[in-house]
Each structure stands twice: as structure tokens, then as C-alpha cells.
Amino acid sequence: MEKFIIEQSLNIKGDVYIEGAKNACLPILAAAILSNGETIIKKVPFLSDINVMCSLLEDIGIDIKKDINNKTINIDTKNIYNKEVCYDLVKKIRASFLLAGPLLARFGKVSIQMPGGCAIGVRPIDLHLKGFKALGAEIIQEHGIIEINAKNGLVGTEIYLDFPSVGATENIIMASVLAKGETIISNCATEPEIVDLIEFLNKLGAKIEGAGTETIKIIGVDSLYNCTHTIIPDRIEAGTFLVLSAATRGEINILDVNCEHLKAVTSKLREINIDIEEKDNIIKVFGKNIFKNVDIKTMPYPGFPTDMQPQFMTLMSMIQGTSIINETIFENRFMHVAELGLMGANIKVEGNSAIINGVEKITGSKVKATDLRAGAALIIAGLCAEGISEISDIYHIERGYYNIEEKLKNIGAKIKKIT
Ligand code: EPZ
């Protein structure tokens, strides 16, 4: 298994270029199923999750051409056919379930494995299925397989989401674009990645209004064509480097970001007394001041993002005083607490809250990445800790951070990968 060996690296300095957003690229690749022609996706982060999604598309006859140097994927669906979605690939990534909506819209029938849960929670799909049923599909679930059938096609309707689920919002939008008539989805998620998906679908010829609001209207069309689309910057990769710069008392320029998407993160960092300069698509972070402890409550966008919670926990573990993090999105997203504890952090978990008592310093230790963002939190901890840290199970980290080792080395971090 590969590991990261990290030595304390303070006063990190330099430029970091942000990739396209993984969580925008995944639904957009799934949505390409709806196109009758060729689509070109630019600013693709060639992460393991993206490669699995590409393999899922190839498995149903879609032609995929990857140009890694130019971060571009050419997709051609002319030979697409419907079949049970490949079990081995489906199990690799949660986002595989985003194939359900487009396959249902295009073929009226889907056979796909129940997506497994993962470290951070059960990750149910009841809201996705509620939307498909409301559009007229029949659903049979047995032996871990979900058969979704819309014998008479899908018909537009009104759907209320009990929770603003990102994936359910995306799947129901994709299922609705070829339905007969109009669909209104209320209490949707409003994440920037959903706005990017809607922009891509409208470029293909879909008729979707309300992007970025809690009510989306879709007017069904007969078919979708082709387009070229550039993925939005990854706000979570950018946020991770913001926290890393502050925690290591460094001075990093983060380039190719969308500052609007990071409001909750930058305002929380300013509350901690971290100097941040935003200009066009660049954010400069200075971690030189005395930090103040703050409390955090994760919320759906535009609230504080759950995907930034572990990284902030690392930062807050070294700020004098008591801070509280309340994780309201996932029921099991505190696995990094035990690992940070091995490094000397003083954090207690009570239900879905973590009580953090800041310590003077943390020290290097052997720790394990339990999920994608927890792994990122441990990298930040390793850079701050006295001595040397070893992080195992780094495949989690490489699912969401393209070229992370090289990017860190370029800003002076002492990190190396060993097998
Ligand atoms: C997306 O996951 C992201 N993944 C996650 O990022 C992110 O943490 C999450 O949205 C929340 O922002 C991708 O976009 C690929 P949800 P998703 O449906 O769509 C409950 C990362 O680190 N729920 O908004 O699975 C669910 O259990 C990953 O990049 C239901 O109850 O998130 C959870 O508690 C981690 N029923 C809450 O909603 C459903 O049918 C939020 O889930 C669906 C969800």
C-alpha cells in the first residue's frame, strides 16, 4: 500500500493552481449519456473517481477519448446501448448512481446495483427513487439490484425534496430533461456543481430554469445535441489549500478559483483572524496572526461545506481555547478525530458535535486516511506537526486531489510517497 511521509513544513510559500471540480465533472460525465452527439469536457481533473466514471460510460458503448495533458475528454454516444450497469465499477464510487437518471431518461429502463454506503455514512438513495417514481417510473429492489422502469416514458410533475440532497437534485434533473411536460423540483440543493451541470445540460439543448435556487423548473425536450463545456474550479480543493496555508503560517497564492463559491470558507477563516486577499480568480492567504477559536456548523450550500469540516478541525485543534464543530450533513464524518488524537490533538466527540480544546502543538505519528477529506486533514496536520508523520491508505486522498504530492512539493512541503 502507498503512504505519504510528511515532515513538518511551516511557512509554506508559492502558487497553487486549482483543478476542475470533481463533484461537477462526475454528474456532467453521467449527463453526457443524454447527448445524441459529441461532447467535449475541458478542465477535467483526471482523478481515480473520474476514470471509474469514464469506464462506466465505455461499458455501455460510449466512446471516450482522454487528453490528459490538455485536461480534456471527448465523448461520443453514437454507439451507446443499455445494459445492467457494471457491478464491479458501480461499487467503486458512490457517484455511479448518477447514471440512473440519464439512463432512465434515454432508455426508459435502468438496472443498477444499490450503491454501497461509505465511511462517512449510509448514503441512502430514497430521495433519488422518490423523484423517479414521481416522474412515472416503477421501481423493484431485490438482491441488491434496482430495476427502474418507465414503460410509458417519464411525465413531468412536481417533486419536493425532504432534504436538499446534491445527488438526488442532480439525478432528478437529468431524469426530467427528456420527460413529457414540465417538472418543478422544490427544496433542491443549490451547490455550484449543480449550477454547472444545469449549464452543461442547457448547452446540450435542455430547458432548465432556476439554477442556483431552491426551485428548479425543467421543460422536457425531445432530444439533446452536443456541446463543449469547461468544468468550474474545485472549491473544496481550493478551500483545502486555504486552510493548509493558514495552518502552516504560510503565504500561498491560490489561482484559478471562483471566490464566490468559497464565501462560507473565507469568511470563517477571517473570523479566525487569518488575512485573506481576493482579486479576480486569485486568493492570497497569510497565516501570520494570532488565531481566534470559532465554532462551525456544516450546512447545505451556501452554508459551511461538510467537505471542509475535517480540514478546519485540524486547524482548530491548534488554536488556544475551545471550539465546537457541529456536523449536520453526514452521520459519521468524525473518523479523523481518532487519527488527530494520535498526533496529540484534544478532541471529544459527543453525538454529531466535536469539542476541540486547542493544544500548543501536535506531533508526527503514523495515521490512516479514512476518507477523502479526512485524508486531506491529516496532510495538513502532518505539515504542522513536530517531527515526521506517515499517512497510510492514501488512495482515499488521491480520489479528490489531483497531483497533490507535486503541488505540495512546489510550495515547499516536505512530502514523499512510499510504497
Ligand atoms: C455530494 O454527495 C458530494 N459528492 C459529497 O462530496 C458532499 O459531501 C455531499 O454532496 C454534500 O455536499 C459528489 O458530489 C460526488 P447528499 P451526495 O445527497 O450527493 C442524505 C467529497 O468529499 N440523503 O447531498 O451523496 C445523505 O445520507 C464528497 O467530495 C438521504 O437521506 O450528498 C446525507 O446525510 C463526500 N437520502 C445528506 O442527505 C438520499 O436519497 C447529504 O447527502 C440522498 C441523500
Short mmCIF file of C-alpha atoms and ligand atoms in Angstrom, two decimals:
data_model
loop_
_atom_site.label_atom_id
_atom_site.label_comp_id
_atom_site.label_asym_id
_atom_site.label_seq_id
_atom_site.Cartn_x
_atom_site.Cartn_y
_atom_site.Cartn_z
CA MET A 1 0.00 0.00 0.00
CA GLU A 2 1.26 3.53 -0.74
CA LYS A 3 1.91 6.01 2.05
CA PHE A 4 2.83 9.67 2.43
CA ILE A 5 5.83 10.53 4.61
CA ILE A 6 5.48 14.15 5.72
CA GLU A 7 7.96 16.28 7.66
CA GLN A 8 6.97 19.46 9.48
CA SER A 9 6.88 22.21 6.82
CA LEU A 10 5.98 25.65 8.14
CA ASN A 11 5.93 28.97 6.27
CA ILE A 12 4.76 27.30 3.09
CA LYS A 13 5.05 29.73 0.16
CA GLY A 14 4.14 29.74 -3.53
CA ASP A 15 1.39 29.35 -6.13
CA VAL A 16 -1.21 26.58 -6.33
CA TYR A 17 -3.32 26.12 -9.47
CA ILE A 18 -6.78 24.66 -8.78
CA GLU A 19 -8.24 21.85 -10.90
CA GLY A 20 -11.74 21.48 -12.28
CA ALA A 21 -14.27 20.35 -9.68
CA LYS A 22 -14.53 16.56 -9.20
CA ASN A 23 -18.11 16.93 -7.95
CA ALA A 24 -19.13 18.89 -11.04
CA CYS A 25 -17.28 16.65 -13.52
CA LEU A 26 -18.84 13.41 -12.24
CA PRO A 27 -22.52 14.39 -12.85
CA ILE A 28 -21.58 16.10 -16.13
CA LEU A 29 -19.93 12.90 -17.41
CA ALA A 30 -23.10 10.99 -16.47
CA ALA A 31 -25.24 13.66 -18.17
CA ALA A 32 -23.27 13.16 -21.41
CA ILE A 33 -25.33 9.95 -21.79
CA LEU A 34 -28.26 12.23 -22.72
CA SER A 35 -26.43 13.77 -25.67
CA ASN A 36 -27.06 12.44 -29.18
CA GLY A 37 -23.75 13.76 -30.41
CA GLU A 38 -20.22 14.51 -29.36
CA THR A 39 -19.44 16.47 -26.21
CA ILE A 40 -16.09 17.91 -25.18
CA ILE A 41 -15.39 18.44 -21.47
CA LYS A 42 -12.48 20.72 -20.50
CA LYS A 43 -10.58 21.29 -17.24
CA VAL A 44 -11.12 17.65 -16.28
CA PRO A 45 -9.34 16.53 -13.07
CA PHE A 46 -8.10 13.05 -14.03
CA LEU A 47 -8.67 11.54 -10.57
CA SER A 48 -9.45 7.88 -9.91
CA ASP A 49 -13.17 8.64 -9.48
CA ILE A 50 -13.25 10.35 -12.89
CA ASN A 51 -11.51 7.40 -14.52
CA VAL A 52 -14.05 4.98 -12.99
CA MET A 53 -16.92 7.12 -14.31
CA CYS A 54 -15.30 7.06 -17.79
CA SER A 55 -15.07 3.25 -17.61
CA LEU A 56 -18.76 3.08 -16.67
CA LEU A 57 -19.60 5.10 -19.82
CA GLU A 58 -17.34 2.95 -22.02
CA ASP A 59 -19.06 -0.15 -20.60
CA ILE A 60 -22.33 1.00 -22.27
CA GLY A 61 -20.74 1.64 -25.65
CA ILE A 62 -19.80 5.29 -25.26
CA ASP A 63 -16.55 6.30 -26.96
CA ILE A 64 -14.23 8.18 -24.57
CA LYS A 65 -11.01 9.91 -25.69
CA LYS A 66 -8.88 11.31 -22.86
CA ASP A 67 -6.28 14.01 -23.44
CA ILE A 68 -4.60 14.16 -20.04
CA ASN A 69 -2.11 16.90 -20.92
CA ASN A 70 -4.91 19.21 -22.04
CA LYS A 71 -7.25 18.03 -19.26
CA THR A 72 -9.92 17.25 -21.89
CA ILE A 73 -12.31 14.36 -22.58
CA ASN A 74 -14.09 13.83 -25.92
CA ILE A 75 -17.30 11.82 -25.58
CA ASP A 76 -19.27 10.24 -28.45
CA THR A 77 -22.52 8.42 -27.66
CA LYS A 78 -23.40 7.26 -31.20
CA ASN A 79 -22.85 3.57 -30.28
CA ILE A 80 -24.48 3.73 -26.84
CA TYR A 81 -26.63 0.77 -25.74
CA ASN A 82 -28.42 -0.05 -22.48
CA LYS A 83 -27.34 -2.93 -20.22
CA GLU A 84 -27.12 -3.60 -16.50
CA VAL A 85 -24.59 -1.13 -15.15
CA CYS A 86 -21.29 -2.91 -14.46
CA TYR A 87 -21.34 -4.20 -10.86
CA ASP A 88 -17.58 -4.07 -10.25
CA LEU A 89 -17.35 -0.46 -11.40
CA VAL A 90 -20.53 0.70 -9.64
CA LYS A 91 -19.16 -0.42 -6.29
CA LYS A 92 -16.03 1.68 -6.69
CA ILE A 93 -17.66 5.09 -6.48
CA ARG A 94 -20.81 6.48 -4.90
CA ALA A 95 -21.36 8.79 -7.86
CA SER A 96 -22.03 5.77 -10.11
CA PHE A 97 -25.68 6.08 -9.07
CA LEU A 98 -25.78 9.31 -11.09
CA LEU A 99 -26.03 7.10 -14.18
CA ALA A 100 -29.60 6.15 -13.14
CA GLY A 101 -31.29 9.44 -14.10
CA PRO A 102 -29.76 9.79 -17.57
CA LEU A 103 -30.21 6.07 -18.44
CA LEU A 104 -33.85 6.25 -17.31
CA ALA A 105 -34.42 9.38 -19.39
CA ARG A 106 -32.73 8.00 -22.52
CA PHE A 107 -33.82 4.33 -22.46
CA GLY A 108 -36.83 4.28 -20.06
CA LYS A 109 -35.15 1.46 -18.14
CA VAL A 110 -32.23 1.07 -15.73
CA SER A 111 -30.75 -1.91 -13.94
CA ILE A 112 -28.13 -0.85 -11.40
CA GLN A 113 -26.62 -2.05 -8.14
CA MET A 114 -27.64 -0.42 -4.88
CA PRO A 115 -24.69 1.92 -4.22
CA GLY A 116 -22.87 0.87 -1.05
CA GLY A 117 -22.55 3.15 1.94
CA CYS A 118 -19.12 4.55 2.69
CA ALA A 119 -17.03 5.64 5.67
CA ILE A 120 -18.94 8.88 6.25
CA GLY A 121 -22.42 7.46 6.31
CA VAL A 122 -25.09 5.11 4.98
CA ARG A 123 -25.67 7.38 1.99
CA PRO A 124 -29.29 6.31 1.20
CA ILE A 125 -30.90 6.97 -2.20
CA ASP A 126 -34.56 7.22 -1.12
CA LEU A 127 -34.87 10.81 -2.40
CA HIS A 128 -33.49 9.83 -5.82
CA LEU A 129 -36.04 6.98 -6.07
CA LYS A 130 -38.88 9.22 -4.82
CA GLY A 131 -38.16 11.56 -7.74
CA PHE A 132 -38.04 8.77 -10.33
CA LYS A 133 -41.35 7.34 -9.02
CA ALA A 134 -42.96 10.80 -9.16
CA LEU A 135 -41.93 11.01 -12.84
CA GLY A 136 -43.81 7.77 -13.52
CA ALA A 137 -41.15 5.08 -13.09
CA GLU A 138 -41.77 1.75 -11.35
CA ILE A 139 -39.01 0.54 -9.06
CA ILE A 140 -38.18 -3.01 -7.96
CA GLN A 141 -35.37 -3.52 -5.44
CA GLU A 142 -34.17 -7.04 -4.71
CA HIS A 143 -30.91 -8.95 -4.29
CA GLY A 144 -29.10 -5.58 -4.15
CA ILE A 145 -30.22 -4.66 -7.67
CA ILE A 146 -32.56 -1.78 -8.50
CA GLU A 147 -34.71 -2.16 -11.61
CA ILE A 148 -36.27 1.14 -12.67
CA ASN A 149 -38.84 1.04 -15.47
CA ALA A 150 -40.82 3.79 -17.21
CA LYS A 151 -42.79 1.70 -19.74
CA ASN A 152 -44.84 4.72 -20.86
CA GLY A 153 -41.97 7.18 -20.65
CA LEU A 154 -41.45 9.81 -17.95
CA VAL A 155 -44.02 12.56 -17.39
CA GLY A 156 -43.16 15.94 -15.84
CA THR A 157 -44.52 16.57 -12.33
CA GLU A 158 -43.91 18.48 -9.08
CA ILE A 159 -41.34 16.99 -6.70
CA TYR A 160 -40.46 18.18 -3.18
CA LEU A 161 -37.12 17.02 -1.73
CA ASP A 162 -37.35 16.33 2.03
CA PHE A 163 -33.64 17.25 2.21
CA PRO A 164 -31.67 19.35 -0.31
CA SER A 165 -29.67 16.32 -1.44
CA VAL A 166 -26.97 17.15 -4.02
CA GLY A 167 -27.10 13.77 -5.77
CA ALA A 168 -30.88 13.50 -5.72
CA THR A 169 -31.22 17.01 -7.19
CA GLU A 170 -28.76 16.09 -9.97
CA ASN A 171 -30.34 12.71 -10.74
CA ILE A 172 -33.89 14.06 -10.88
CA ILE A 173 -32.87 16.96 -13.11
CA MET A 174 -31.17 14.53 -15.52
CA ALA A 175 -34.22 12.21 -15.49
CA SER A 176 -36.57 15.15 -16.24
CA VAL A 177 -34.85 16.77 -19.25
CA LEU A 178 -36.46 14.38 -21.81
CA ALA A 179 -39.74 13.85 -19.89
CA LYS A 180 -43.09 14.89 -21.38
CA GLY A 181 -44.10 18.28 -19.99
CA GLU A 182 -42.81 20.37 -17.10
CA THR A 183 -41.11 19.28 -13.85
CA ILE A 184 -40.72 21.51 -10.80
CA ILE A 185 -38.28 20.37 -8.12
CA SER A 186 -38.63 22.22 -4.78
CA ASN A 187 -36.19 22.38 -1.85
CA CYS A 188 -33.31 21.41 -4.19
CA ALA A 189 -29.64 21.64 -3.37
CA THR A 190 -28.08 24.85 -4.75
CA GLU A 191 -24.39 23.83 -4.86
CA PRO A 192 -22.23 25.42 -7.63
CA GLU A 193 -21.66 21.92 -9.04
CA ILE A 194 -25.41 21.68 -9.73
CA VAL A 195 -25.36 25.08 -11.46
CA ASP A 196 -22.51 23.77 -13.64
CA LEU A 197 -24.47 20.61 -14.51
CA ILE A 198 -27.52 22.72 -15.47
CA GLU A 199 -25.35 24.98 -17.66
CA PHE A 200 -23.97 21.87 -19.41
CA LEU A 201 -27.46 20.42 -19.96
CA ASN A 202 -28.82 23.73 -21.29
CA LYS A 203 -25.88 23.88 -23.73
CA LEU A 204 -27.00 20.43 -24.94
CA GLY A 205 -30.46 21.89 -25.61
CA ALA A 206 -32.26 21.22 -22.33
CA LYS A 207 -34.67 23.82 -20.96
CA ILE A 208 -33.85 24.27 -17.25
CA GLU A 209 -34.53 27.40 -15.19
CA GLY A 210 -33.73 28.39 -11.60
CA ALA A 211 -30.08 27.24 -11.45
CA GLY A 212 -28.63 28.09 -8.02
CA THR A 213 -32.06 28.50 -6.42
CA GLU A 214 -34.09 26.04 -4.33
CA THR A 215 -36.69 25.64 -7.09
CA ILE A 216 -35.70 24.24 -10.47
CA LYS A 217 -38.08 24.13 -13.46
CA ILE A 218 -37.39 21.70 -16.31
CA ILE A 219 -39.39 21.77 -19.54
CA GLY A 220 -38.96 18.41 -21.27
CA VAL A 221 -37.49 18.37 -24.80
CA ASP A 222 -37.29 15.60 -27.43
CA SER A 223 -33.53 15.18 -27.61
CA LEU A 224 -30.22 16.76 -26.70
CA TYR A 225 -27.33 17.53 -29.02
CA ASN A 226 -23.67 18.29 -28.43
CA CYS A 227 -21.54 20.96 -26.80
CA THR A 228 -18.17 21.92 -25.35
CA HIS A 229 -18.05 22.69 -21.63
CA THR A 230 -15.37 23.77 -19.17
CA ILE A 231 -15.75 22.49 -15.58
CA ILE A 232 -15.87 25.07 -12.76
CA PRO A 233 -12.92 25.29 -10.35
CA ASP A 234 -12.88 22.86 -7.42
CA ARG A 235 -13.94 24.94 -4.40
CA ILE A 236 -13.02 22.14 -1.96
CA GLU A 237 -9.50 21.69 -3.34
CA ALA A 238 -9.12 25.49 -3.11
CA GLY A 239 -10.53 25.56 0.42
CA THR A 240 -8.17 22.78 1.45
CA PHE A 241 -5.13 24.80 0.32
CA LEU A 242 -6.51 27.90 2.05
CA VAL A 243 -6.60 26.04 5.36
CA LEU A 244 -3.20 24.45 4.70
CA SER A 245 -1.63 27.88 4.14
CA ALA A 246 -3.16 29.29 7.32
CA ALA A 247 -2.29 26.28 9.48
CA THR A 248 1.37 26.24 8.35
CA ARG A 249 1.63 30.02 8.88
CA GLY A 250 2.41 30.23 5.20
CA GLU A 251 1.67 32.58 2.33
CA ILE A 252 0.07 30.87 -0.67
CA ASN A 253 -1.48 32.29 -3.85
CA ILE A 254 -4.37 30.10 -4.95
CA LEU A 255 -5.10 30.57 -8.65
CA ASP A 256 -7.98 29.68 -10.99
CA VAL A 257 -10.56 29.80 -8.18
CA ASN A 258 -14.10 31.17 -8.08
CA CYS A 259 -14.09 33.32 -4.92
CA GLU A 260 -17.91 33.47 -4.88
CA HIS A 261 -18.05 29.69 -4.28
CA LEU A 262 -15.77 29.99 -1.23
CA LYS A 263 -17.65 32.68 0.74
CA ALA A 264 -18.50 30.41 3.70
CA VAL A 265 -14.88 29.22 3.90
CA THR A 266 -13.13 32.59 3.52
CA SER A 267 -15.50 34.31 5.97
CA LYS A 268 -14.82 31.59 8.59
CA LEU A 269 -11.05 31.97 8.04
CA ARG A 270 -11.35 35.75 8.51
CA GLU A 271 -13.31 35.12 11.73
CA ILE A 272 -10.26 33.13 12.91
CA ASN A 273 -8.19 36.29 12.16
CA ILE A 274 -6.47 34.97 9.02
CA ASP A 275 -5.64 37.63 6.40
CA ILE A 276 -7.13 36.86 3.01
CA GLU A 277 -6.89 38.94 -0.18
CA GLU A 278 -9.26 38.15 -3.06
CA LYS A 279 -8.68 39.59 -6.53
CA ASP A 280 -10.32 38.25 -9.72
CA ASN A 281 -9.66 34.49 -9.61
CA ILE A 282 -6.81 34.60 -7.10
CA ILE A 283 -6.90 34.27 -3.32
CA LYS A 284 -3.83 35.11 -1.24
CA VAL A 285 -3.69 33.76 2.32
CA PHE A 286 -1.42 34.97 5.15
CA GLY A 287 -1.31 32.83 8.29
CA LYS A 288 0.80 35.15 10.43
CA ASN A 289 -1.63 36.50 13.06
CA ILE A 290 -2.73 35.09 16.41
CA PHE A 291 -5.71 32.87 15.56
CA LYS A 292 -9.03 33.03 17.42
CA ASN A 293 -11.17 29.96 18.08
CA VAL A 294 -14.52 29.76 16.31
CA ASP A 295 -17.47 27.37 16.09
CA ILE A 296 -18.60 25.68 12.86
CA LYS A 297 -21.91 24.14 11.79
CA THR A 298 -21.94 22.35 8.44
CA MET A 299 -24.94 23.17 6.23
CA PRO A 300 -26.12 22.73 2.64
CA TYR A 301 -24.72 25.39 0.25
CA PRO A 302 -24.29 28.33 0.68
CA GLY A 303 -23.68 27.29 4.32
CA PHE A 304 -20.35 25.98 5.57
CA PRO A 305 -19.47 22.90 3.45
CA THR A 306 -19.24 19.49 5.13
CA ASP A 307 -16.37 18.69 2.74
CA MET A 308 -14.27 21.34 4.52
CA GLN A 309 -15.07 20.15 8.06
CA PRO A 310 -12.09 17.76 8.60
CA GLN A 311 -9.55 20.29 7.28
CA PHE A 312 -10.87 23.00 9.63
CA MET A 313 -10.78 20.56 12.54
CA THR A 314 -7.03 20.20 12.04
CA LEU A 315 -6.59 23.99 12.03
CA MET A 316 -8.82 24.49 15.07
CA SER A 317 -7.05 21.75 17.04
CA MET A 318 -4.04 24.09 17.34
CA ILE A 319 -5.92 27.27 18.32
CA GLN A 320 -5.95 28.06 22.05
CA GLY A 321 -9.39 27.82 23.63
CA THR A 322 -12.43 25.66 22.96
CA SER A 323 -14.13 25.33 19.55
CA ILE A 324 -17.17 23.27 18.56
CA ILE A 325 -17.88 21.66 15.19
CA ASN A 326 -21.44 20.51 14.54
CA GLU A 327 -21.64 18.11 11.56
CA THR A 328 -25.26 18.18 10.34
CA ILE A 329 -24.90 16.56 6.88
CA PHE A 330 -23.34 13.11 7.44
CA GLU A 331 -23.81 10.87 10.45
CA ASN A 332 -20.28 9.50 10.59
CA ARG A 333 -17.85 12.16 9.45
CA PHE A 334 -15.60 12.34 12.52
CA MET A 335 -13.25 9.42 11.84
CA HIS A 336 -10.32 11.82 11.55
CA VAL A 337 -10.76 12.71 15.26
CA ALA A 338 -9.07 9.50 16.41
CA GLU A 339 -6.22 9.98 13.94
CA LEU A 340 -5.68 13.61 15.02
CA GLY A 341 -5.74 12.34 18.61
CA LEU A 342 -2.73 10.12 17.83
CA MET A 343 -0.90 13.34 16.95
CA GLY A 344 -1.77 14.95 20.26
CA ALA A 345 -4.96 16.81 19.39
CA ASN A 346 -7.51 17.11 22.23
CA ILE A 347 -10.92 16.49 20.64
CA LYS A 348 -14.02 14.86 22.13
CA VAL A 349 -16.99 13.67 20.03
CA GLU A 350 -20.48 13.97 21.51
CA GLY A 351 -23.16 12.90 19.02
CA ASN A 352 -22.74 14.97 15.87
CA SER A 353 -20.58 17.55 17.63
CA ALA A 354 -16.82 17.62 18.17
CA ILE A 355 -15.47 19.67 21.09
CA ILE A 356 -11.95 20.84 20.28
CA ASN A 357 -9.59 22.05 23.03
CA GLY A 358 -6.67 23.69 21.27
CA VAL A 359 -3.18 22.41 22.06
CA GLU A 360 0.17 24.20 21.78
CA LYS A 361 1.50 21.70 19.27
CA ILE A 362 0.81 18.37 17.63
CA THR A 363 3.50 15.78 16.93
CA GLY A 364 4.17 13.47 14.00
CA SER A 365 2.66 9.98 14.13
CA LYS A 366 1.56 7.01 11.99
CA VAL A 367 -2.03 7.73 10.95
CA LYS A 368 -4.56 6.41 8.43
CA ALA A 369 -6.74 8.23 5.91
CA THR A 370 -10.31 7.02 6.49
CA ASP A 371 -11.97 9.00 3.70
CA LEU A 372 -11.15 11.65 1.15
CA ARG A 373 -11.37 14.85 3.20
CA ALA A 374 -10.16 13.23 6.43
CA GLY A 375 -7.02 12.29 4.49
CA ALA A 376 -6.57 15.93 3.45
CA ALA A 377 -6.94 16.97 7.10
CA LEU A 378 -4.14 14.56 8.04
CA ILE A 379 -1.83 16.01 5.37
CA ILE A 380 -2.36 19.47 6.90
CA ALA A 381 -1.73 18.02 10.36
CA GLY A 382 1.47 16.30 9.16
CA LEU A 383 2.79 19.59 7.75
CA CYS A 384 2.12 21.35 11.09
CA ALA A 385 3.25 18.56 13.46
CA GLU A 386 6.68 18.46 15.02
CA GLY A 387 8.69 15.60 13.55
CA ILE A 388 7.61 13.14 10.88
CA SER A 389 4.16 11.71 10.05
CA GLU A 390 3.22 8.69 7.98
CA ILE A 391 -0.23 8.58 6.34
CA SER A 392 -1.47 5.23 5.01
CA ASP A 393 -4.46 4.43 2.77
CA ILE A 394 -3.65 7.49 0.68
CA TYR A 395 -5.80 6.17 -2.20
CA HIS A 396 -8.64 7.99 -0.42
CA ILE A 397 -6.78 11.29 -0.80
CA GLU A 398 -5.89 10.72 -4.44
CA ARG A 399 -9.61 10.29 -5.24
CA GLY A 400 -10.11 14.02 -4.74
CA TYR A 401 -6.76 15.80 -5.06
CA TYR A 402 -5.04 15.66 -8.45
CA ASN A 403 -1.21 15.63 -8.27
CA ILE A 404 -1.35 16.53 -4.58
CA GLU A 405 2.25 15.41 -3.85
CA GLU A 406 3.69 17.54 -6.69
CA LYS A 407 1.54 20.55 -5.80
CA LEU A 408 2.68 20.38 -2.18
CA LYS A 409 6.36 19.96 -3.13
CA ASN A 410 6.08 23.03 -5.39
CA ILE A 411 5.16 25.17 -2.37
CA GLY A 412 7.95 23.82 -0.18
CA ALA A 413 6.19 20.99 1.66
CA LYS A 414 8.44 18.09 2.66
CA ILE A 415 6.34 15.15 1.46
CA LYS A 416 7.17 11.95 -0.35
CA LYS A 417 5.19 8.91 -1.42
CA ILE A 418 6.50 5.44 -0.49
CA THR A 419 5.13 2.04 -1.33
C1 EPZ B 1 -22.32 15.03 -2.66
O1 EPZ B 1 -22.60 13.75 -2.12
C2 EPZ B 1 -20.81 15.11 -2.77
N1 EPZ B 1 -20.33 14.06 -3.67
C3 EPZ B 1 -20.17 14.93 -1.39
O2 EPZ B 1 -18.77 15.10 -1.55
C4 EPZ B 1 -20.70 16.03 -0.47
O3 EPZ B 1 -20.18 15.84 0.83
C5 EPZ B 1 -22.24 15.97 -0.43
O4 EPZ B 1 -22.76 16.08 -1.78
C6 EPZ B 1 -22.84 17.08 0.42
O5 EPZ B 1 -22.43 18.32 -0.06
C7 EPZ B 1 -20.45 14.24 -5.01
O6 EPZ B 1 -20.96 15.25 -5.48
C8 EPZ B 1 -19.93 13.14 -5.88
P1 EPZ B 1 -26.21 14.36 -0.49
P2 EPZ B 1 -24.14 13.21 -2.10
O7 EPZ B 1 -27.11 13.51 -1.31
O8 EPZ B 1 -24.84 13.68 -3.33
C9 EPZ B 1 -28.80 12.28 2.85
C10 EPZ B 1 -16.50 14.62 -1.27
O9 EPZ B 1 -15.78 14.61 -0.25
N2 EPZ B 1 -29.55 11.66 1.74
O10 EPZ B 1 -26.36 15.84 -0.52
O11 EPZ B 1 -24.12 11.78 -1.79
C11 EPZ B 1 -27.41 11.66 2.96
O12 EPZ B 1 -27.45 10.47 3.72
C12 EPZ B 1 -17.88 14.01 -1.21
O13 EPZ B 1 -16.17 15.12 -2.38
C13 EPZ B 1 -30.71 10.94 2.03
O14 EPZ B 1 -31.10 10.81 3.19
O15 EPZ B 1 -24.69 14.02 -0.83
C14 EPZ B 1 -26.63 12.72 3.66
O16 EPZ B 1 -26.85 12.61 5.05
C15 EPZ B 1 -18.18 13.38 0.14
N3 EPZ B 1 -31.39 10.37 1.00
C16 EPZ B 1 -27.26 14.02 3.15
O17 EPZ B 1 -28.52 13.65 2.57
C17 EPZ B 1 -30.99 10.49 -0.30
O18 EPZ B 1 -31.69 9.97 -1.20
C18 EPZ B 1 -26.44 14.72 2.08
O19 EPZ B 1 -26.29 13.83 1.01
C19 EPZ B 1 -29.82 11.22 -0.57
C20 EPZ B 1 -29.11 11.81 0.46
#
